[in-house]
XYZ file of C-alpha atoms in Angstrom:
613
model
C -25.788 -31.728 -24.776
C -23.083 -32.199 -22.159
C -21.426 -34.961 -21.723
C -19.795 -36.112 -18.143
C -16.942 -38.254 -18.117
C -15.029 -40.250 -15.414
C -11.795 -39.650 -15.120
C -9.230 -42.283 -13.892
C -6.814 -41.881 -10.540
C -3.863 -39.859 -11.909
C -0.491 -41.871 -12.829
C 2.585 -40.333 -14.656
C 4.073 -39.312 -18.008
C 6.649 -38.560 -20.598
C 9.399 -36.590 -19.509
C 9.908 -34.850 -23.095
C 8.568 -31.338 -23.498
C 7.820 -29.756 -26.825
C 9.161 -26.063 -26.784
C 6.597 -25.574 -29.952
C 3.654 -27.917 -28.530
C 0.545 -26.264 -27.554
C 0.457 -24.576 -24.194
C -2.348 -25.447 -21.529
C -3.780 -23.768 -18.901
C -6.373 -24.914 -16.272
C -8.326 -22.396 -14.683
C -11.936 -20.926 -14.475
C -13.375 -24.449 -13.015
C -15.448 -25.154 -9.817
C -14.578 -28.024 -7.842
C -18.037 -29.679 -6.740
C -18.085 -32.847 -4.602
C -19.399 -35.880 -6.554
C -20.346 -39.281 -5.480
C -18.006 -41.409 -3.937
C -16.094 -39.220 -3.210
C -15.255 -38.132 -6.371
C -15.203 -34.308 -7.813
C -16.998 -32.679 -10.474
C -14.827 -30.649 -12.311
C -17.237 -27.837 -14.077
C -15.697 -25.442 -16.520
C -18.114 -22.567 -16.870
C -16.876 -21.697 -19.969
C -18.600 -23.791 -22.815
C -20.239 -25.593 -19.547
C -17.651 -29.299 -19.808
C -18.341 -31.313 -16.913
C -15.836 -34.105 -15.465
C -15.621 -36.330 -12.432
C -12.474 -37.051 -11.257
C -10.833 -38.663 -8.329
C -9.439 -36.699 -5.155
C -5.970 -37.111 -6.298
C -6.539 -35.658 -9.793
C -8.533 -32.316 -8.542
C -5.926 -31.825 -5.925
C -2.837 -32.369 -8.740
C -5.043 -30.017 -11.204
C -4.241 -27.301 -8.593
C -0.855 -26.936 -9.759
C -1.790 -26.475 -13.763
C -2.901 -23.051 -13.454
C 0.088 -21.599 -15.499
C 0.578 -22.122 -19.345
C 2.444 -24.834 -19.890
C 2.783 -27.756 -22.760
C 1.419 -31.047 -21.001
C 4.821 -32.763 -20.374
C 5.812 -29.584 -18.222
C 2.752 -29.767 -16.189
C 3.388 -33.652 -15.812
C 6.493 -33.294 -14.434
C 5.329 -30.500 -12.543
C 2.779 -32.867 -11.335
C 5.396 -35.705 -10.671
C 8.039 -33.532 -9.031
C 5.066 -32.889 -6.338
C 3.950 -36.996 -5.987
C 7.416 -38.325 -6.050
C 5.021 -41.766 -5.629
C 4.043 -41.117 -8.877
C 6.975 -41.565 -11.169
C 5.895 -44.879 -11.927
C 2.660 -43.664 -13.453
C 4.383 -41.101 -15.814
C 2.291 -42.215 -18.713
C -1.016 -42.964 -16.832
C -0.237 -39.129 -15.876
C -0.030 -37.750 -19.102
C -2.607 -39.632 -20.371
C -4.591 -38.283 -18.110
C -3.921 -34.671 -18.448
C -4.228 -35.083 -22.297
C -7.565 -36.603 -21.838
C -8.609 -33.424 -19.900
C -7.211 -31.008 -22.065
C -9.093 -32.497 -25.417
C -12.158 -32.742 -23.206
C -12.293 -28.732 -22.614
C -11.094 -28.963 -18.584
C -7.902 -27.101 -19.855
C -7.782 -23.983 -21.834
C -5.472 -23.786 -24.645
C -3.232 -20.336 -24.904
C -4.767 -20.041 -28.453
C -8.193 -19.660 -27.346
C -7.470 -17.700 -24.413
C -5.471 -15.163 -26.810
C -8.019 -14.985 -29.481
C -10.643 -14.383 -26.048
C -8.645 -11.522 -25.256
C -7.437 -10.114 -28.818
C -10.293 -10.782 -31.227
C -12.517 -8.133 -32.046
C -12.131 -4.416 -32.036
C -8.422 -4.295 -31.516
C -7.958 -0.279 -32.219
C -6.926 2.375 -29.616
C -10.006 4.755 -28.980
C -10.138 8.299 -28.270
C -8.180 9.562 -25.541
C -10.811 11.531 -23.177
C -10.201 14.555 -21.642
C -7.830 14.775 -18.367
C -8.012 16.437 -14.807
C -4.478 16.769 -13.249
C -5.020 16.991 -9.278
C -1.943 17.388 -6.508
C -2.779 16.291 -3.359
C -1.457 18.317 -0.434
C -1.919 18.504 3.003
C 0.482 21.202 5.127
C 3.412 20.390 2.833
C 3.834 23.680 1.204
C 7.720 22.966 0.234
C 6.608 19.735 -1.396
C 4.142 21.266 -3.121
C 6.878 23.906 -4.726
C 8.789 21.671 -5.659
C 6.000 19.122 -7.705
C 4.500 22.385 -9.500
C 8.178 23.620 -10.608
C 8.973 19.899 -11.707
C 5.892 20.266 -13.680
C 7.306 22.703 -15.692
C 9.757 20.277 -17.001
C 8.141 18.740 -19.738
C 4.576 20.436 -21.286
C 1.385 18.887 -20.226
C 0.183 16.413 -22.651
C -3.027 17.404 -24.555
C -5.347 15.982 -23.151
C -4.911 17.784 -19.684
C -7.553 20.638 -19.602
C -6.316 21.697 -16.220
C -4.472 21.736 -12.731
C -6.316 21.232 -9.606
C -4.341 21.769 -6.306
C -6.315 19.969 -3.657
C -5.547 21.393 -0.176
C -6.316 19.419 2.673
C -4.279 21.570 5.161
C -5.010 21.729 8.442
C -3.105 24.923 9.409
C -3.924 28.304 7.743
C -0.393 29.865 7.414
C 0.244 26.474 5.409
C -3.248 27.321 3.397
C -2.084 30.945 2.912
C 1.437 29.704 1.339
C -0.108 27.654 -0.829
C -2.829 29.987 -2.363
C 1.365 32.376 -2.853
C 2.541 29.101 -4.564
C 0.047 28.253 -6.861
C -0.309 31.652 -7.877
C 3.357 32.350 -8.495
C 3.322 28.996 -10.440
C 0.337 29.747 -12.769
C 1.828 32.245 -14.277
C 2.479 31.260 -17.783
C 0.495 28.201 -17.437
C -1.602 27.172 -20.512
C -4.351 25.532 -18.431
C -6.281 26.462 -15.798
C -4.483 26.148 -12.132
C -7.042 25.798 -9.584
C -6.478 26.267 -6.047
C -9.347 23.819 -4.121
C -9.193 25.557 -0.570
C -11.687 25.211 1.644
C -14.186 28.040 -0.012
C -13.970 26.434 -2.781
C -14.897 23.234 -0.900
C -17.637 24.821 0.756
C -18.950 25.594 -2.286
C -19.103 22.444 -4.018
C -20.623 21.024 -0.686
C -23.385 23.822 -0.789
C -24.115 22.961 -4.577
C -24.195 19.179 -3.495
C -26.181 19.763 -1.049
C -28.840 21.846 -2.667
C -28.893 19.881 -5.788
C -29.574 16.953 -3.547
C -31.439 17.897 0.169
C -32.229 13.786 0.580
C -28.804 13.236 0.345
C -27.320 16.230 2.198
C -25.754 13.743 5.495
C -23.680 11.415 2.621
C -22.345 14.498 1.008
C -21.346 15.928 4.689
C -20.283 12.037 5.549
C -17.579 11.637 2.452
C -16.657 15.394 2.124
C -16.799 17.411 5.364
C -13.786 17.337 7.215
C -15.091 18.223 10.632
C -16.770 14.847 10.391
C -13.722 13.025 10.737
C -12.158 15.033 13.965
C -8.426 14.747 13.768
C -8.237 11.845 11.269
C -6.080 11.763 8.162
C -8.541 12.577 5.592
C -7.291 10.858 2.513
C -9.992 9.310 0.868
C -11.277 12.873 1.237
C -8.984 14.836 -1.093
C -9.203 11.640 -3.651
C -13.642 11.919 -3.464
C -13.144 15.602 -4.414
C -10.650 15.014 -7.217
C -13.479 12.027 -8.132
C -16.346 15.018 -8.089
C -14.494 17.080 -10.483
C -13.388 14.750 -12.471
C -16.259 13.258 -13.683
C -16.935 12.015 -17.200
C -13.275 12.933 -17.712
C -9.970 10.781 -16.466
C -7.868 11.712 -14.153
C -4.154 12.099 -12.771
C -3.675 11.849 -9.133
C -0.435 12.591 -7.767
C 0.575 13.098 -4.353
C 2.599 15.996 -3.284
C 5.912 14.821 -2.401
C 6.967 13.516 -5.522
C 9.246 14.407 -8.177
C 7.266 14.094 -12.045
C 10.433 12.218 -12.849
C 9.980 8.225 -14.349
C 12.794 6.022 -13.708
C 13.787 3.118 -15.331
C 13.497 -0.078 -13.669
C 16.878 -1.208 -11.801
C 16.558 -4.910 -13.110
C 16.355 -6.208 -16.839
C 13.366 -5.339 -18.433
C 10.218 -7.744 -19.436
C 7.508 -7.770 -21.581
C 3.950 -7.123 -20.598
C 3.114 -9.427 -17.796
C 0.021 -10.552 -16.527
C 0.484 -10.420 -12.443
C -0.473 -9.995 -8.912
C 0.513 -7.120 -6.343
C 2.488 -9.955 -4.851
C 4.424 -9.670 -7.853
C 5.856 -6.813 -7.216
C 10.170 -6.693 -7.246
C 12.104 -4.556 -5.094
C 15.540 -3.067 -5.054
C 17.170 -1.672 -1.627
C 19.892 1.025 -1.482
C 21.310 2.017 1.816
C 20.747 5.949 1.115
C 19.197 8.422 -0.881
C 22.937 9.302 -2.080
C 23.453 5.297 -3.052
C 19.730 5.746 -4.655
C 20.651 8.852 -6.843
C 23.530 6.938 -8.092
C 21.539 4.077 -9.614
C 18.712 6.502 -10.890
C 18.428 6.141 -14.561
C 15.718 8.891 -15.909
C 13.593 8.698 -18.756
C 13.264 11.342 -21.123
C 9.396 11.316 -21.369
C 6.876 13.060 -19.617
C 5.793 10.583 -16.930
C 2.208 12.361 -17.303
C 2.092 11.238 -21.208
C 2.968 7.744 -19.971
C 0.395 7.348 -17.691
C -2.149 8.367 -19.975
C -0.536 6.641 -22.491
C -2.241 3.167 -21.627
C -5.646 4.744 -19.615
C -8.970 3.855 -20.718
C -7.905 1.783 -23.639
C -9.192 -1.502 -25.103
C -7.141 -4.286 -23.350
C -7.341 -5.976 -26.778
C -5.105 -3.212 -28.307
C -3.276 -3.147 -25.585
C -2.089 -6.951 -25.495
C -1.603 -6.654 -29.010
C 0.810 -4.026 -29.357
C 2.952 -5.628 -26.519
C 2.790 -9.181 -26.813
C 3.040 -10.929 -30.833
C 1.315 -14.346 -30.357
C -0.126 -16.894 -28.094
C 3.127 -18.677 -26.838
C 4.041 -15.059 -25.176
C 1.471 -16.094 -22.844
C 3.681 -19.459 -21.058
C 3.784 -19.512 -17.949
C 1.239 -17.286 -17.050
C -1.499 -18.184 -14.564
C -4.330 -18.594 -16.511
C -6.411 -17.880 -13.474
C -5.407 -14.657 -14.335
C -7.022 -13.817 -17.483
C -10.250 -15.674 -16.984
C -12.817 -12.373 -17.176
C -10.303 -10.883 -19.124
C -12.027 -9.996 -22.960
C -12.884 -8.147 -25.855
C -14.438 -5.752 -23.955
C -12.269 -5.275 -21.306
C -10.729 -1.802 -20.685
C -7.964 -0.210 -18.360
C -9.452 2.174 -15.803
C -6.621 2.443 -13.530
C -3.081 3.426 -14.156
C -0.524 2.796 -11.881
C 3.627 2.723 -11.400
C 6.433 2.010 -9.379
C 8.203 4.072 -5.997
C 11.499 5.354 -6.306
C 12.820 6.298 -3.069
C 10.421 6.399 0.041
C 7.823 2.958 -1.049
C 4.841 5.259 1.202
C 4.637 1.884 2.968
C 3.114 2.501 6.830
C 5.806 -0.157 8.595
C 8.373 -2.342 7.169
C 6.655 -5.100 7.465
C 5.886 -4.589 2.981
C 8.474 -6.707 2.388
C 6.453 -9.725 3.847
C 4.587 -9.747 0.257
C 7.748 -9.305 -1.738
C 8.642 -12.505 -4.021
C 11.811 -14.316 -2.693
C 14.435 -13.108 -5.158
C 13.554 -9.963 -3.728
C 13.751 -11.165 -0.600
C 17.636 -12.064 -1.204
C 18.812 -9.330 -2.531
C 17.600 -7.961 0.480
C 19.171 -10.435 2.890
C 22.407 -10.039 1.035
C 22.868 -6.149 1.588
C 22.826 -5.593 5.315
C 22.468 -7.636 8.641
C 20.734 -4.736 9.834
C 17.338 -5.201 7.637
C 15.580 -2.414 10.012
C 18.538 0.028 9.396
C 18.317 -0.437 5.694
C 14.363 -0.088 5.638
C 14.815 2.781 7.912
C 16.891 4.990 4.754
C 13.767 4.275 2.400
C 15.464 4.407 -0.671
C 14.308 1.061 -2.752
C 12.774 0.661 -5.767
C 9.591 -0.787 -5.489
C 7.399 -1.908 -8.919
C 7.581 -4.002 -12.143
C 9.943 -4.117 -14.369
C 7.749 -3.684 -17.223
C 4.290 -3.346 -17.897
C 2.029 -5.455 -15.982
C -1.802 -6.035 -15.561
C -3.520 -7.090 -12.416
C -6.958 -6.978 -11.227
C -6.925 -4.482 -8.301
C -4.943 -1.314 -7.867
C -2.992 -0.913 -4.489
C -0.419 1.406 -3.548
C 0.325 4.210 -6.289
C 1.746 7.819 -5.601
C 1.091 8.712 -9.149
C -2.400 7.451 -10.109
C -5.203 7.464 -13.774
C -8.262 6.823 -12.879
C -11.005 6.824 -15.759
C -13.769 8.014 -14.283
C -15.634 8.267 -17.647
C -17.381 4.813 -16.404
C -18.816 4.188 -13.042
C -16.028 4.401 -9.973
C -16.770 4.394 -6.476
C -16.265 6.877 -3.822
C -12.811 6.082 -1.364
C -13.814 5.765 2.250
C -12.865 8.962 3.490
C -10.885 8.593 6.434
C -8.197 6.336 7.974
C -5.481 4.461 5.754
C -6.168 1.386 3.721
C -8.694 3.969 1.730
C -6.409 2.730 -1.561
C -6.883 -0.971 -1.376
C -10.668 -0.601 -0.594
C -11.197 1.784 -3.652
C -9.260 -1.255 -5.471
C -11.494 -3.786 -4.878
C -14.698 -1.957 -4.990
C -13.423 -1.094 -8.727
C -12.963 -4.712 -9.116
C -16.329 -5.709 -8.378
C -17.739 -3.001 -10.577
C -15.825 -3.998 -13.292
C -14.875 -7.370 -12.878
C -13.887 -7.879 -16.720
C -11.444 -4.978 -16.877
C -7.578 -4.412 -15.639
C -4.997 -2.274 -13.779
C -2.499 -1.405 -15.869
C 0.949 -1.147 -13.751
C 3.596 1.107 -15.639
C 7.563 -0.868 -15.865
C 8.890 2.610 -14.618
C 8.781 4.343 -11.099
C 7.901 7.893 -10.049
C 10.525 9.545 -7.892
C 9.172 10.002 -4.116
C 11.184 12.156 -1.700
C 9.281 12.736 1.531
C 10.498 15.595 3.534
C 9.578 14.436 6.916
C 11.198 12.371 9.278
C 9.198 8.809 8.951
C 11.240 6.551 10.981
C 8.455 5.830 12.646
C 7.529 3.789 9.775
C 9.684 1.569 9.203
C 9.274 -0.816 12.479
C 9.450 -4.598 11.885
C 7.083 -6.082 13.725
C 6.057 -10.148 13.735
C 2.852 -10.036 11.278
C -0.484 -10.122 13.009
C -4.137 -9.690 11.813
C -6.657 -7.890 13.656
C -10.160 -6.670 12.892
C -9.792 -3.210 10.982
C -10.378 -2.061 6.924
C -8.871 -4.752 5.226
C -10.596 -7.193 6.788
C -13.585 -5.042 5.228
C -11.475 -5.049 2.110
C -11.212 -9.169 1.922
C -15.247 -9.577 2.874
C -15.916 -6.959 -0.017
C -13.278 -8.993 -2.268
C -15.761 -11.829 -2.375
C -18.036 -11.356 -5.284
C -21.502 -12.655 -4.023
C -22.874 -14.495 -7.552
C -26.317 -12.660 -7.587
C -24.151 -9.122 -8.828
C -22.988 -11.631 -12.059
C -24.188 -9.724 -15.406
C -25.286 -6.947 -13.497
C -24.209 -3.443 -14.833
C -21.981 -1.252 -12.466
C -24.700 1.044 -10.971
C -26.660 -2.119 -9.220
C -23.609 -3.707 -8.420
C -22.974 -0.444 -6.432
C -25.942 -0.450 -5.492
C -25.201 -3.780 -4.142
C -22.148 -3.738 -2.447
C -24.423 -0.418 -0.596
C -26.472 -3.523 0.809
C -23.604 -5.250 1.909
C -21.638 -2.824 3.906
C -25.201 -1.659 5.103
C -25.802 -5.208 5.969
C -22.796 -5.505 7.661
C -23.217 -2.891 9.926
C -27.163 -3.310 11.112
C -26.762 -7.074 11.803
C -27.040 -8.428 14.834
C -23.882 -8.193 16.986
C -23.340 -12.096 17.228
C -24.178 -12.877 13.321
C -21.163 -9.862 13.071
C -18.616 -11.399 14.913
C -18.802 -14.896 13.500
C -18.112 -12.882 9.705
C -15.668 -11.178 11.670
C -13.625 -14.272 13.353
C -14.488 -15.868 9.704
C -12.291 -12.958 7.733
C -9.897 -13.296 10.710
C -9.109 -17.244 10.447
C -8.995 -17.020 6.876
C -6.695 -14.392 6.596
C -4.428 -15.693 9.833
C -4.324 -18.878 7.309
C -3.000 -16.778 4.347
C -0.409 -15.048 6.374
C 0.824 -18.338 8.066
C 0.882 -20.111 4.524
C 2.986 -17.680 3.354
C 5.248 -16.786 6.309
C 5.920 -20.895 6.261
C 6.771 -20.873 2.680
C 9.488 -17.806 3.224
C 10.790 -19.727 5.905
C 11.358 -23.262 3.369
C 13.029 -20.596 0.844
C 15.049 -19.455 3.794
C 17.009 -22.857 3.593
C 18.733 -21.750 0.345
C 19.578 -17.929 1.707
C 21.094 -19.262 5.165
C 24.465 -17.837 4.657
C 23.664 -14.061 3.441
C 24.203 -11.484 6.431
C 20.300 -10.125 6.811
C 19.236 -14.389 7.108
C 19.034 -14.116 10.612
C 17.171 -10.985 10.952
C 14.809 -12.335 9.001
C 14.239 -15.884 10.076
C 14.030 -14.125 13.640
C 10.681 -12.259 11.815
C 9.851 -14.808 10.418
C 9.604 -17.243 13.253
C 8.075 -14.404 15.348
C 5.341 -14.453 12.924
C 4.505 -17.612 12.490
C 4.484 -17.846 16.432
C 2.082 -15.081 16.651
C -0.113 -16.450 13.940
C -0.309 -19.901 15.445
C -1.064 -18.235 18.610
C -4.026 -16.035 17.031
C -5.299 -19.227 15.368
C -5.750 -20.996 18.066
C -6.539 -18.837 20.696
C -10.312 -18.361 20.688
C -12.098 -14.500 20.863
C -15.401 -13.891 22.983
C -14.742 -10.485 21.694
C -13.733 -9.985 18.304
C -14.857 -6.501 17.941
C -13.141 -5.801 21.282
C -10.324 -4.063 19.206
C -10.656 -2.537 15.758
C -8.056 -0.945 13.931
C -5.672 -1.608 17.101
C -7.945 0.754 19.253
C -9.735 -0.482 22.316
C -13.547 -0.347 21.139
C -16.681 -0.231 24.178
C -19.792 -0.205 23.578
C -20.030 3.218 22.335
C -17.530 2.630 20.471
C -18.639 -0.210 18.480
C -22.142 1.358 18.027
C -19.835 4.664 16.220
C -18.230 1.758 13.998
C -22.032 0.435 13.047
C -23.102 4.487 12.855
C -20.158 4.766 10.276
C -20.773 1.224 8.390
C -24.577 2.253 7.840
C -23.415 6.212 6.386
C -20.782 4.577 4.215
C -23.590 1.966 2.902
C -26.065 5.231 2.518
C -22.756 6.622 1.120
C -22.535 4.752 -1.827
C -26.032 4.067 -3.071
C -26.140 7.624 -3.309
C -22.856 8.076 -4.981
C -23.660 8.060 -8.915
C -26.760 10.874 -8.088
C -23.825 12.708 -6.008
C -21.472 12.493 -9.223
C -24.083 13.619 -11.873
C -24.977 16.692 -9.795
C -20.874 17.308 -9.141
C -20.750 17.276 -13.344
C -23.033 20.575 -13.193
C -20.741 22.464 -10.903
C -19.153 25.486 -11.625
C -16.550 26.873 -9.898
């Protein structure tokens, strides 16, 4: 029986903390309104129930980390400066929560994540696939850089997938890859477009009902002129499946290098985490490069598709290595969690579409930034940084990776085949089939050298959100609580209903999700953007402060402005292109195929598994 308890108004506490006392961490508890007023803290797990007042929920907020209870009291204080005369009513208070179950202790939460089945399991087979697209040099140099260090065993094979557009391009390719076979001890495939065509034909005959999704996420003259992608990644999925696999793009070098900063541990983080170093050239970027002597292949594969339980284990020794991590964090984290994506750093060009990235950078990063340049667009412009962790770290979603493990020996789902943004989709939708498991981010960085001139790309503009993918990408993010306990094929069979939903729904019940997503994520961005600008104070006299304040206050300017400007029209312009009529009915057209899409996707993979080539 559960008992429910009424906490008091929160005072204050002692200002001692214990660097050996136990280490407390609140997180994985809904806020419900109670009577009065008051909330009802409910901790799903082992279902404790509290009411509290306002003022205790809303200090609770800032507990989330690992911390002894005198750090999270002064914590607490240091926010309510009105408080300091409550220090003991405070801590008294916390206590109380923490020995009623509210908190979690990092001794529970460790033997929830470690307990068990700790043991590595059998590496699965691997697929290696290069992703190219009229970039025939590139592609020279990644499969001689290959060469450098053997395959590890588990790689069964090389698949060159060519998304070219121009046949000379196709035709120097097909003289590469043969050249560069020779020797090999796997097979080196080139995927052209026969062999395409082929694995369409056997798609489609295997599976007539489903012949327009297999055209929708694999035919290229579907998508017109678009960058296709999501494309090249769905085919590496098709032949990679019951197997993992490597995904690298083509204009890399397989080279790991170390991180620029001191090292850490294994971490348990957020993309927002990410650090970054800026150098002003490729020359300055060579100079700071420090190689690692292992194959960055074998480290990648090192970590994917293990146990997270062996994982944390080998890396971190006890419970206290878990202070000051949010323990938000680890909540679906357990024993049976597993790593099905693999991902590491950028060394050189951070594949970034603008320079607007460094937005989401943390604010150390931030200054070291501000103190190189007072031309920030100049230095963004020579995209040589190092962008990453600087060690291992686990997070819940994958992002931005030019060197990517997937585990496709469990359910994944297809990437949207056109457009950019394809990567953070595919993230999420992993997420939500496998809400329990992890990303693991390698502490290293692949080298990335693009050949073309991407200046273009660099452009600091003041932040704005508009209706496009990611707003698709934050609706999806949402885990509706019917797909709880449900195994990965019906929830991808549900988030099929969603996008479906989405896009048959009456045009007015549309745009309210849509200016929904869009307030909401204006919010985030202002939040943010406002916070940069209060760290700002402390960076005033570094020569790149004023470029940056002049962003920033650009962008909170254009924010406000969004927020409160209302929009008859919301779908008026998606993806930054004017939409009519027609056009919005082609967006619906595309919503409904990619909803087909993926209720069809696990009979698409099982029928991809009997393909031979």
């Amino acid at each position: 029986m559960t008992d429910i308890n009424f906490s008091a108004a929160i005072g204050e506490a002692n200002s001692a903390d214990s660097a050996n006392g136990p280490l407390w961490s609140f997180n994985g508890v809904k806020m419900l309104a109670g009577p009065g007023g008051s909330v009802i803290l409910h901790k799903l797990r082992g279902d404790r129930r509290v009411m509290v007042q306002p003022d205790v929920a809303e200090a609770l907020r800032q507990c989330g980390p690992f911390r002894t209870i005198e750090a999270h009291t002064r914590r607490v204080i240091e926010s309510s400066p009105l408080l300091k005369e409550h220090a003991e009513h405070t801590h008294q208070t916390l206590q109380g929560l923490a020995d009623g179950g509210i908190f979690e202790s990092s001794d529970t939460c460790w033997q929830r994540l470690t307990q068990g089945d700790n043991l590595r399991c059998e590496q699965t087979a691997c697929r290696l696939f290069v992703l190219t697209c009229d970039r025939p040099a590139a592609l020279d140099r990644l499969l001689s850089g290959l060469r450098e260090f053997p395959l590890p065993l588990p790689v069964e094979g090389v698949w060159i997938v060519d998304d070219s557009r121009d046949g000379e391009n196709i035709k120097e390719n097909a003289a590469i890859i043969e050249r560069q076979a020779e020797g090999a001890k796997v097979p080196v495939v080139h995927v052209d477009l026969t062999f395409r065509q082929d694995l369409i034909q056997h798609l489609k005959s295997a599976l007539p009902e489903y012949r327009h999704c297999v055209e929708w996420f694999l035919e290229r003259s579907v998508w017109g002129a678009q960058p296709t992608y999501g494309l090249a990644r769905n085919l590496a999925l098709l032949l990679s499946v019951g197997k993992r696999a490597l995904m690298l793009d083509d204009d890399i070098i397989p080279q790991a290098i170390a991180p620029p900063l001191a090292a850490k541990n294994l971490d348990f983080a957020t993309p927002n985490e990410r650090e970054a170093q800026f150098y002003a050239s490729r020359e300055a970027l060579s100079e700071h490069a420090l190689p690692l002597p292992d194959s960055p292949l074998a480290m990648m594969l090192d970590a994917l598709g293990q146990p997270l339980p062996a994982l944390i284990a080998e890396h971190l020794t006890d419970h206290a290595r878990l202070v000051g991590t949010d323990g938000e964090l680890l909540t679906r984290h357990g024993q049976a969690s597993r790593v099905l994506v693999s991902q590491c750093g950028s060394w050189g060009d951070p594949g970034t579409a603008n320079g607007n990235w460094i937005f989401n950078l943390p604010a150390a990063s931030i200054k070291k930034l501000l103190e190189q340049s007072d031309d920030l667009q100049g230095l963004l412009s020579a995209r040589s940084h190092w962008l990453g962790y600087r060690g291992p770290a686990l997070t819940h979603y994958g992002t931005l990776s030019q060197l990517t493990g997937l585990d496709h020996s469990v359910t994944l789902p297809p990437y949207l085949p056109a457009g950019r943004g394809e990567d953070s989709l595919f993230g999420i939708m992993v997420q939500r089939l496998h809400p329990d498991c992890a990303v693991w981010n390698e502490g290293w960085a692949i080298r990335h050298e693009n050949a073309e001139d991407r200046d273009h790309r660099t452009a600091m503009s003041p932040l704005s959100a508009k209706p496009g993918l990611s707003l698709l990408v934050d609706f999806l993010g949402h885990e509706p609580r019917d797909q709880w306990g449900l195994s990965p094929a019906a929830r991808l069979t549900g988030l099929a209903h969603q996008v479906r939903a989405l896009a048959t729904m009456e045009l007015g019940a549309l745009e309210n999700i849509v200016r929904e997503e869009l307030v909401s994520k204006r919010g985030a961005l202002l939040t943010r953007c406002i916070d940069h600008l209060k760290e700002l104070g402390a960076m005033a006299d570094l020569a790149g402060a004023p470029a940056w304040q002049t962003f920033l206050e650009q962008s909170r300017d254009q924010l406000v402005k969004e927020l409160q400007t209302p929009e008859p029209n919301p779908l008026a312009s998606v993806g930054g292109v004017a939409q009519d009529q027609a056009g919005i009915q082609q967006l619906r057209e595309h919503g409904e195929q990619f909803g087909n899409g993926l209720e069809a996707w696990l009979s698409i993979c099982e029928a991809a598994a009997t393909f031979k080539a």
